[in-house]
mmCIF file of the C-alpha atoms, coordinates in Angstrom:
data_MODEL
# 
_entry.id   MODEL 
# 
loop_
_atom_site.group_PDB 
_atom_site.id 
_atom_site.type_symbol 
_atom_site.label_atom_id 
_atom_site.label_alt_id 
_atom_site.label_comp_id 
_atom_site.label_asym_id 
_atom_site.label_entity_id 
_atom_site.label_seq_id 
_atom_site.pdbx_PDB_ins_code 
_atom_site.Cartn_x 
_atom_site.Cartn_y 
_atom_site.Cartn_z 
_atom_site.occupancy 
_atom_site.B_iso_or_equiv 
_atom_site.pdbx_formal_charge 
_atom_site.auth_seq_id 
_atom_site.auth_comp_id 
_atom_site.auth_asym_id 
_atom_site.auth_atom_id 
_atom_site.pdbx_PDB_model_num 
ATOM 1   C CA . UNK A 1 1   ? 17.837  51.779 221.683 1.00 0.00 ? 1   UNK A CA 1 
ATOM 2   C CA . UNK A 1 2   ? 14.621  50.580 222.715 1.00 0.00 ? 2   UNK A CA 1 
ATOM 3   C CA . UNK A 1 3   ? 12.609  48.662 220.092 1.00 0.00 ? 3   UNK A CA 1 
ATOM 4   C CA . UNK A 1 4   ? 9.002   47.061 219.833 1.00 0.00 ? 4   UNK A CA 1 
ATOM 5   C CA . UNK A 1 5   ? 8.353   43.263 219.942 1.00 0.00 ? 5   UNK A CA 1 
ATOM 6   C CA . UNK A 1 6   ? 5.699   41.151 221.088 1.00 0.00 ? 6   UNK A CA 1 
ATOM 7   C CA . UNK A 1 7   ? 4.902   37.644 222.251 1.00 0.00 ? 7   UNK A CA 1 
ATOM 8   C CA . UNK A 1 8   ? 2.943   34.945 219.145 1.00 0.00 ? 8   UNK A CA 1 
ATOM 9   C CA . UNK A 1 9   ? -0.249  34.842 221.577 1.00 0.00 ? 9   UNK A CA 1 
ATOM 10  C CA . UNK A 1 10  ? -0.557  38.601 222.146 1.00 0.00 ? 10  UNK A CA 1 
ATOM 11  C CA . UNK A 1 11  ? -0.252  38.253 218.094 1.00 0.00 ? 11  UNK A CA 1 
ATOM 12  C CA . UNK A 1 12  ? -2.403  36.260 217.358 1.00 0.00 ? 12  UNK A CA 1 
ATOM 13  C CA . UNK A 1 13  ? -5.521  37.587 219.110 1.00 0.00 ? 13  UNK A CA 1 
ATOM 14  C CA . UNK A 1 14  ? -4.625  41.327 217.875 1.00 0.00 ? 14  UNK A CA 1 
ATOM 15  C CA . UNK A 1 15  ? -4.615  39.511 214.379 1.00 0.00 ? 15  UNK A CA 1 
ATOM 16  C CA . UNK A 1 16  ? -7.665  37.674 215.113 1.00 0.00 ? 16  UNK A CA 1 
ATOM 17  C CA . UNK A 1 17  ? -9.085  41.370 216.660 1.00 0.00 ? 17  UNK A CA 1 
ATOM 18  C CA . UNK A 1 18  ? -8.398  43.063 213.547 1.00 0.00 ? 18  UNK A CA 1 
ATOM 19  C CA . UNK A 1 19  ? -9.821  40.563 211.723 1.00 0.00 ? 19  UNK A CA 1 
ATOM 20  C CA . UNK A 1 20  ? -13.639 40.138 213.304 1.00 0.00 ? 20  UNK A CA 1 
ATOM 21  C CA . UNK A 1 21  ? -13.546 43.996 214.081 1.00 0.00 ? 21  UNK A CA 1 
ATOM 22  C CA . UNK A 1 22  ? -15.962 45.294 211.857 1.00 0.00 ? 22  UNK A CA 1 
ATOM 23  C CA . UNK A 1 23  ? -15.282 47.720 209.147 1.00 0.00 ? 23  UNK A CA 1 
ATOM 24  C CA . UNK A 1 24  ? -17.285 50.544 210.869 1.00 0.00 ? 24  UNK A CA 1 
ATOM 25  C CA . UNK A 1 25  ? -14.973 50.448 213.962 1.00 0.00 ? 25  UNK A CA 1 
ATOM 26  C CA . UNK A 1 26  ? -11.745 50.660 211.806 1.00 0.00 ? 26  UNK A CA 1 
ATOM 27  C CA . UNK A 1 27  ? -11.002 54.920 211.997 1.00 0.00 ? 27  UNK A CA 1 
ATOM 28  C CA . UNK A 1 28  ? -7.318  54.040 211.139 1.00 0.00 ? 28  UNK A CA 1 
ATOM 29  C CA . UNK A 1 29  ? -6.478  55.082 207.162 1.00 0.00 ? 29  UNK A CA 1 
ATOM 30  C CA . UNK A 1 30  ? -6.380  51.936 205.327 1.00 0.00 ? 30  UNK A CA 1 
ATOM 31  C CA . UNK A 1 31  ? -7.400  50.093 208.214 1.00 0.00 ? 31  UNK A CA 1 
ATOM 32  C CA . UNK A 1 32  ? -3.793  49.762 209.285 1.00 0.00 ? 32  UNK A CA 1 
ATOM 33  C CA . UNK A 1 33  ? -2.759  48.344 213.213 1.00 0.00 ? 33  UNK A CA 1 
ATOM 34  C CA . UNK A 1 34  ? 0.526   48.333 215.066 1.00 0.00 ? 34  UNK A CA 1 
ATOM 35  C CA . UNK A 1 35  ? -0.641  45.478 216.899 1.00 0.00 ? 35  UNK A CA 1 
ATOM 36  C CA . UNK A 1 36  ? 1.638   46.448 220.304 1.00 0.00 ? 36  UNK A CA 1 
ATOM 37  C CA . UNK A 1 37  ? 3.166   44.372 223.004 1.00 0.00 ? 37  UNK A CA 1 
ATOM 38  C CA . UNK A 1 38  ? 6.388   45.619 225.369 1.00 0.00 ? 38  UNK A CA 1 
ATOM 39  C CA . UNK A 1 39  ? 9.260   47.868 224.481 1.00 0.00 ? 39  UNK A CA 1 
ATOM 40  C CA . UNK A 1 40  ? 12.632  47.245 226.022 1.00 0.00 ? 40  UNK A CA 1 
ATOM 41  C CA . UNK A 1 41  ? 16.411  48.419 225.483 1.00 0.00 ? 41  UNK A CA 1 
ATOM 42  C CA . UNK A 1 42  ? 19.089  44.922 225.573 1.00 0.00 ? 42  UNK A CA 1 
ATOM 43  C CA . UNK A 1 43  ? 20.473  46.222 228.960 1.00 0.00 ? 43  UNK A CA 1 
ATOM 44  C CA . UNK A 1 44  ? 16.874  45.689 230.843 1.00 0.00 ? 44  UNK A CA 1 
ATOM 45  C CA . UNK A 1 45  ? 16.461  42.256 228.415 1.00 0.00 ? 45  UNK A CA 1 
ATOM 46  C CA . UNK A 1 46  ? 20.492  41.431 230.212 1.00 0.00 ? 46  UNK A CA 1 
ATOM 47  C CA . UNK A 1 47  ? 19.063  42.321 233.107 1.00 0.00 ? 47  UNK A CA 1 
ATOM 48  C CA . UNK A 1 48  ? 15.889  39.893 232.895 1.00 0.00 ? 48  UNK A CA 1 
ATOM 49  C CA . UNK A 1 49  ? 17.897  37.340 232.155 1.00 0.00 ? 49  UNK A CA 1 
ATOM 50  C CA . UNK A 1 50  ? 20.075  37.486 235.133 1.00 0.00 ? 50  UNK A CA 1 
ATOM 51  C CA . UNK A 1 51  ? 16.687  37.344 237.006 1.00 0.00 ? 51  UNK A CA 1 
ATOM 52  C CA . UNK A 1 52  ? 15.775  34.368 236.054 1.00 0.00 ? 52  UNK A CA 1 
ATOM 53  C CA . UNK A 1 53  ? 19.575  32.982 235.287 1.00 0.00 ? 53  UNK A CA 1 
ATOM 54  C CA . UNK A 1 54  ? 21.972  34.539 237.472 1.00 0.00 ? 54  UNK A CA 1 
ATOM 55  C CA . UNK A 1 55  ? 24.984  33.325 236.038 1.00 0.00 ? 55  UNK A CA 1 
ATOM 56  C CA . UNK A 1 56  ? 24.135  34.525 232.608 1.00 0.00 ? 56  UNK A CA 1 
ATOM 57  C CA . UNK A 1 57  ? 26.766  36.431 230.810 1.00 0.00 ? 57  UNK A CA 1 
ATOM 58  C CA . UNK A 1 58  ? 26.597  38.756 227.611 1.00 0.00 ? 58  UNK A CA 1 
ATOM 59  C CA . UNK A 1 59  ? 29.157  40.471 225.021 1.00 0.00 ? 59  UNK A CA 1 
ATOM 60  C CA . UNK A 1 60  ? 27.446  43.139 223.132 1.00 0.00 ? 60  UNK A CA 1 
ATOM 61  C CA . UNK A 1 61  ? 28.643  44.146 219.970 1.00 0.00 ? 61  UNK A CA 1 
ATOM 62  C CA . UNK A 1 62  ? 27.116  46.969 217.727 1.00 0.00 ? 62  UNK A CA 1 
ATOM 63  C CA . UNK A 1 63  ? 26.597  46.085 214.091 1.00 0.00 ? 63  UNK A CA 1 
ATOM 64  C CA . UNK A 1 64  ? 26.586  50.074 212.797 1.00 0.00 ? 64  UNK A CA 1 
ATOM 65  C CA . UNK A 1 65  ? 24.182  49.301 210.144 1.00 0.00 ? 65  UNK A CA 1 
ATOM 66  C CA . UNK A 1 66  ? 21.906  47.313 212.377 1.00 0.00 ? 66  UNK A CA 1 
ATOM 67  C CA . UNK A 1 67  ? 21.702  49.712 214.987 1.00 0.00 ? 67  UNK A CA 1 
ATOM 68  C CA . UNK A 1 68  ? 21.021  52.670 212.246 1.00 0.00 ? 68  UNK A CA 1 
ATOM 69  C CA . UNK A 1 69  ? 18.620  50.912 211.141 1.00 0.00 ? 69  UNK A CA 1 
ATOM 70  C CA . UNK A 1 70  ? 17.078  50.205 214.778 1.00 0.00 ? 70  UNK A CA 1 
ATOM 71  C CA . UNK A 1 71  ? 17.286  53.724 215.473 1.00 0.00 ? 71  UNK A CA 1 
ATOM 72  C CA . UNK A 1 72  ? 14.546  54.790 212.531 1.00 0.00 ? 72  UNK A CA 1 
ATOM 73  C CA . UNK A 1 73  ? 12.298  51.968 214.179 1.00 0.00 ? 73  UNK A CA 1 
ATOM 74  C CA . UNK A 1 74  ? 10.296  53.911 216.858 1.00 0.00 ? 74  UNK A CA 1 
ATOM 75  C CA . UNK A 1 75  ? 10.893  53.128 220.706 1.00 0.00 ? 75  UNK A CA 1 
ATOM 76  C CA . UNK A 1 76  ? 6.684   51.999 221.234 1.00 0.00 ? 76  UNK A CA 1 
ATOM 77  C CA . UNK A 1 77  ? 3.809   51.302 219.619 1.00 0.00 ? 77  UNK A CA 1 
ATOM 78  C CA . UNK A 1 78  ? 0.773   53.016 220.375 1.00 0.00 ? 78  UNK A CA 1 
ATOM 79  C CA . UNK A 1 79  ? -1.869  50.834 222.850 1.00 0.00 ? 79  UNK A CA 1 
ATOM 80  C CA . UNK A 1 80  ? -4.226  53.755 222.067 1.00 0.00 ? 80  UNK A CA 1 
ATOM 81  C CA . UNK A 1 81  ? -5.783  52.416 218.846 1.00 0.00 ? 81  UNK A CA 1 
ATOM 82  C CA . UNK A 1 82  ? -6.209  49.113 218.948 1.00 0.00 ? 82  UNK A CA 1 
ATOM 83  C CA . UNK A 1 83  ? -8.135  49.188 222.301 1.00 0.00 ? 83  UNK A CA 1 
ATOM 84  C CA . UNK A 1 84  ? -10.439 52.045 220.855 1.00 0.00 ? 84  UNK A CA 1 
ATOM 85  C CA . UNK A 1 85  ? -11.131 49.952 217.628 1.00 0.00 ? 85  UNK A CA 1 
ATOM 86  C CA . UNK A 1 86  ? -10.592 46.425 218.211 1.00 0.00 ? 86  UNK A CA 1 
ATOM 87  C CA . UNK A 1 87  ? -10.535 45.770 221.988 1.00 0.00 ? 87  UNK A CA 1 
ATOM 88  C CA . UNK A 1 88  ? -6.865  44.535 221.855 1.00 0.00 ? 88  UNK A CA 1 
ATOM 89  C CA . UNK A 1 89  ? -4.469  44.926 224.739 1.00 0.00 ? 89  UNK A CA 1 
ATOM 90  C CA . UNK A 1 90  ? -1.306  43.238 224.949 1.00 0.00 ? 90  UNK A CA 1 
ATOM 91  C CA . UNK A 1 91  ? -1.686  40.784 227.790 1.00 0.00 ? 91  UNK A CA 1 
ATOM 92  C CA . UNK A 1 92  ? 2.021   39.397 228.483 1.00 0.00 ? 92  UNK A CA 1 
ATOM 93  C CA . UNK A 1 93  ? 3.985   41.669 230.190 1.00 0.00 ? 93  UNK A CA 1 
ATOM 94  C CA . UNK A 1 94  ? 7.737   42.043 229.769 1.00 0.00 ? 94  UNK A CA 1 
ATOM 95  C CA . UNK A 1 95  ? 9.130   39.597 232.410 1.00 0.00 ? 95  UNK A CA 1 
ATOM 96  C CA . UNK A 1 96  ? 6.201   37.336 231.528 1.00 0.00 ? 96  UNK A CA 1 
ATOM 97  C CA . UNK A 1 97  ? 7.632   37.336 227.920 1.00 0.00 ? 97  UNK A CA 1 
ATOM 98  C CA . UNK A 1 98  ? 11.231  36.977 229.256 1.00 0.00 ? 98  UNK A CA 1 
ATOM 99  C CA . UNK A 1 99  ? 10.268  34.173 231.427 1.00 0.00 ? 99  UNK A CA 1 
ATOM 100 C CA . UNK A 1 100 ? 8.178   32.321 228.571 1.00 0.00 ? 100 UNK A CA 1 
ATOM 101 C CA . UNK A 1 101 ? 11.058  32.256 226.184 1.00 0.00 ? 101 UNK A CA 1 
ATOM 102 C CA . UNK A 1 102 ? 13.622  31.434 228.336 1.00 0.00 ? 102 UNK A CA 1 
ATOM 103 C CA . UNK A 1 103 ? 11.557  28.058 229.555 1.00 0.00 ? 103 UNK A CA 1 
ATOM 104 C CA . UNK A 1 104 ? 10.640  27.719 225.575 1.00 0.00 ? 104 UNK A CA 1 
ATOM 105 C CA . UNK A 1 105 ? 14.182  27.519 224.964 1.00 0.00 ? 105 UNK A CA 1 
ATOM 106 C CA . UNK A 1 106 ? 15.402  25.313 227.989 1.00 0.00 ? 106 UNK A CA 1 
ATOM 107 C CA . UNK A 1 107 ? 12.813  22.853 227.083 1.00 0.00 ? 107 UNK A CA 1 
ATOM 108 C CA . UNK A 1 108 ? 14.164  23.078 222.913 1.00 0.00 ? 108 UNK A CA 1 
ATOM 109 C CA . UNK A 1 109 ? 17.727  22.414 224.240 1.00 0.00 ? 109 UNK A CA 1 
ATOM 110 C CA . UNK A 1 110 ? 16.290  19.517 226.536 1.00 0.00 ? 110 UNK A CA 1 
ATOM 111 C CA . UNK A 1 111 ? 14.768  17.670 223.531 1.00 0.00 ? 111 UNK A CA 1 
# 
């Protein structure tokens, strides 16, 4: 299953986007944004990881209602909108995000 998710800065500045657009340039109903960032399935987030730590090891295990429930989430979000109306485009790539977190979280378990 691939799912959605996106990195706090790329967040924050489609917030912030969304927020200083003005009204006029909002043509979504109700004004409403998928603000997007990178789509990926776990195997290619495994497969990061072993990138960057190449000893890394994984057990997957499929919670049946979680992954039902993933499977009703859709696999992208559309750039398309958000660049017309707002000027937003995600600007941290998938490995860029991988690579982020992973230091975020050696430097967490360093402290």
């Amino acid at each position: 299953v691939r799912l959605p998710t996106i990195y706090v800065d790329d967040l924050t500045r489609g917030l912030l986007a969304l927020q200083d657009a003005p009204e006029s340039a909002l043509k979504e109903p109700e004004h409403g944004y998928a603000i997007p960032g990178v789509s990926f399935t776990a195997e290619e987030l495994f497969k990061e990881i072993r990138f960057h730590v190449p000893d890394f090891q994984h057990q997957l295990e499929i919670d049946q209602n979680m992954n039902t429930f993933a499977k009703l989430w859709p696999n992208t979000l559309s750039p398309a909108e958000p660049l017309r109306d707002l000027g937003y485009a995600p600007s941290v790539g998938f490995r860029e995000l991988i690579f982020k977190v992973l230091i975020a979280h050696r430097d967490r378990l360093a402290t």
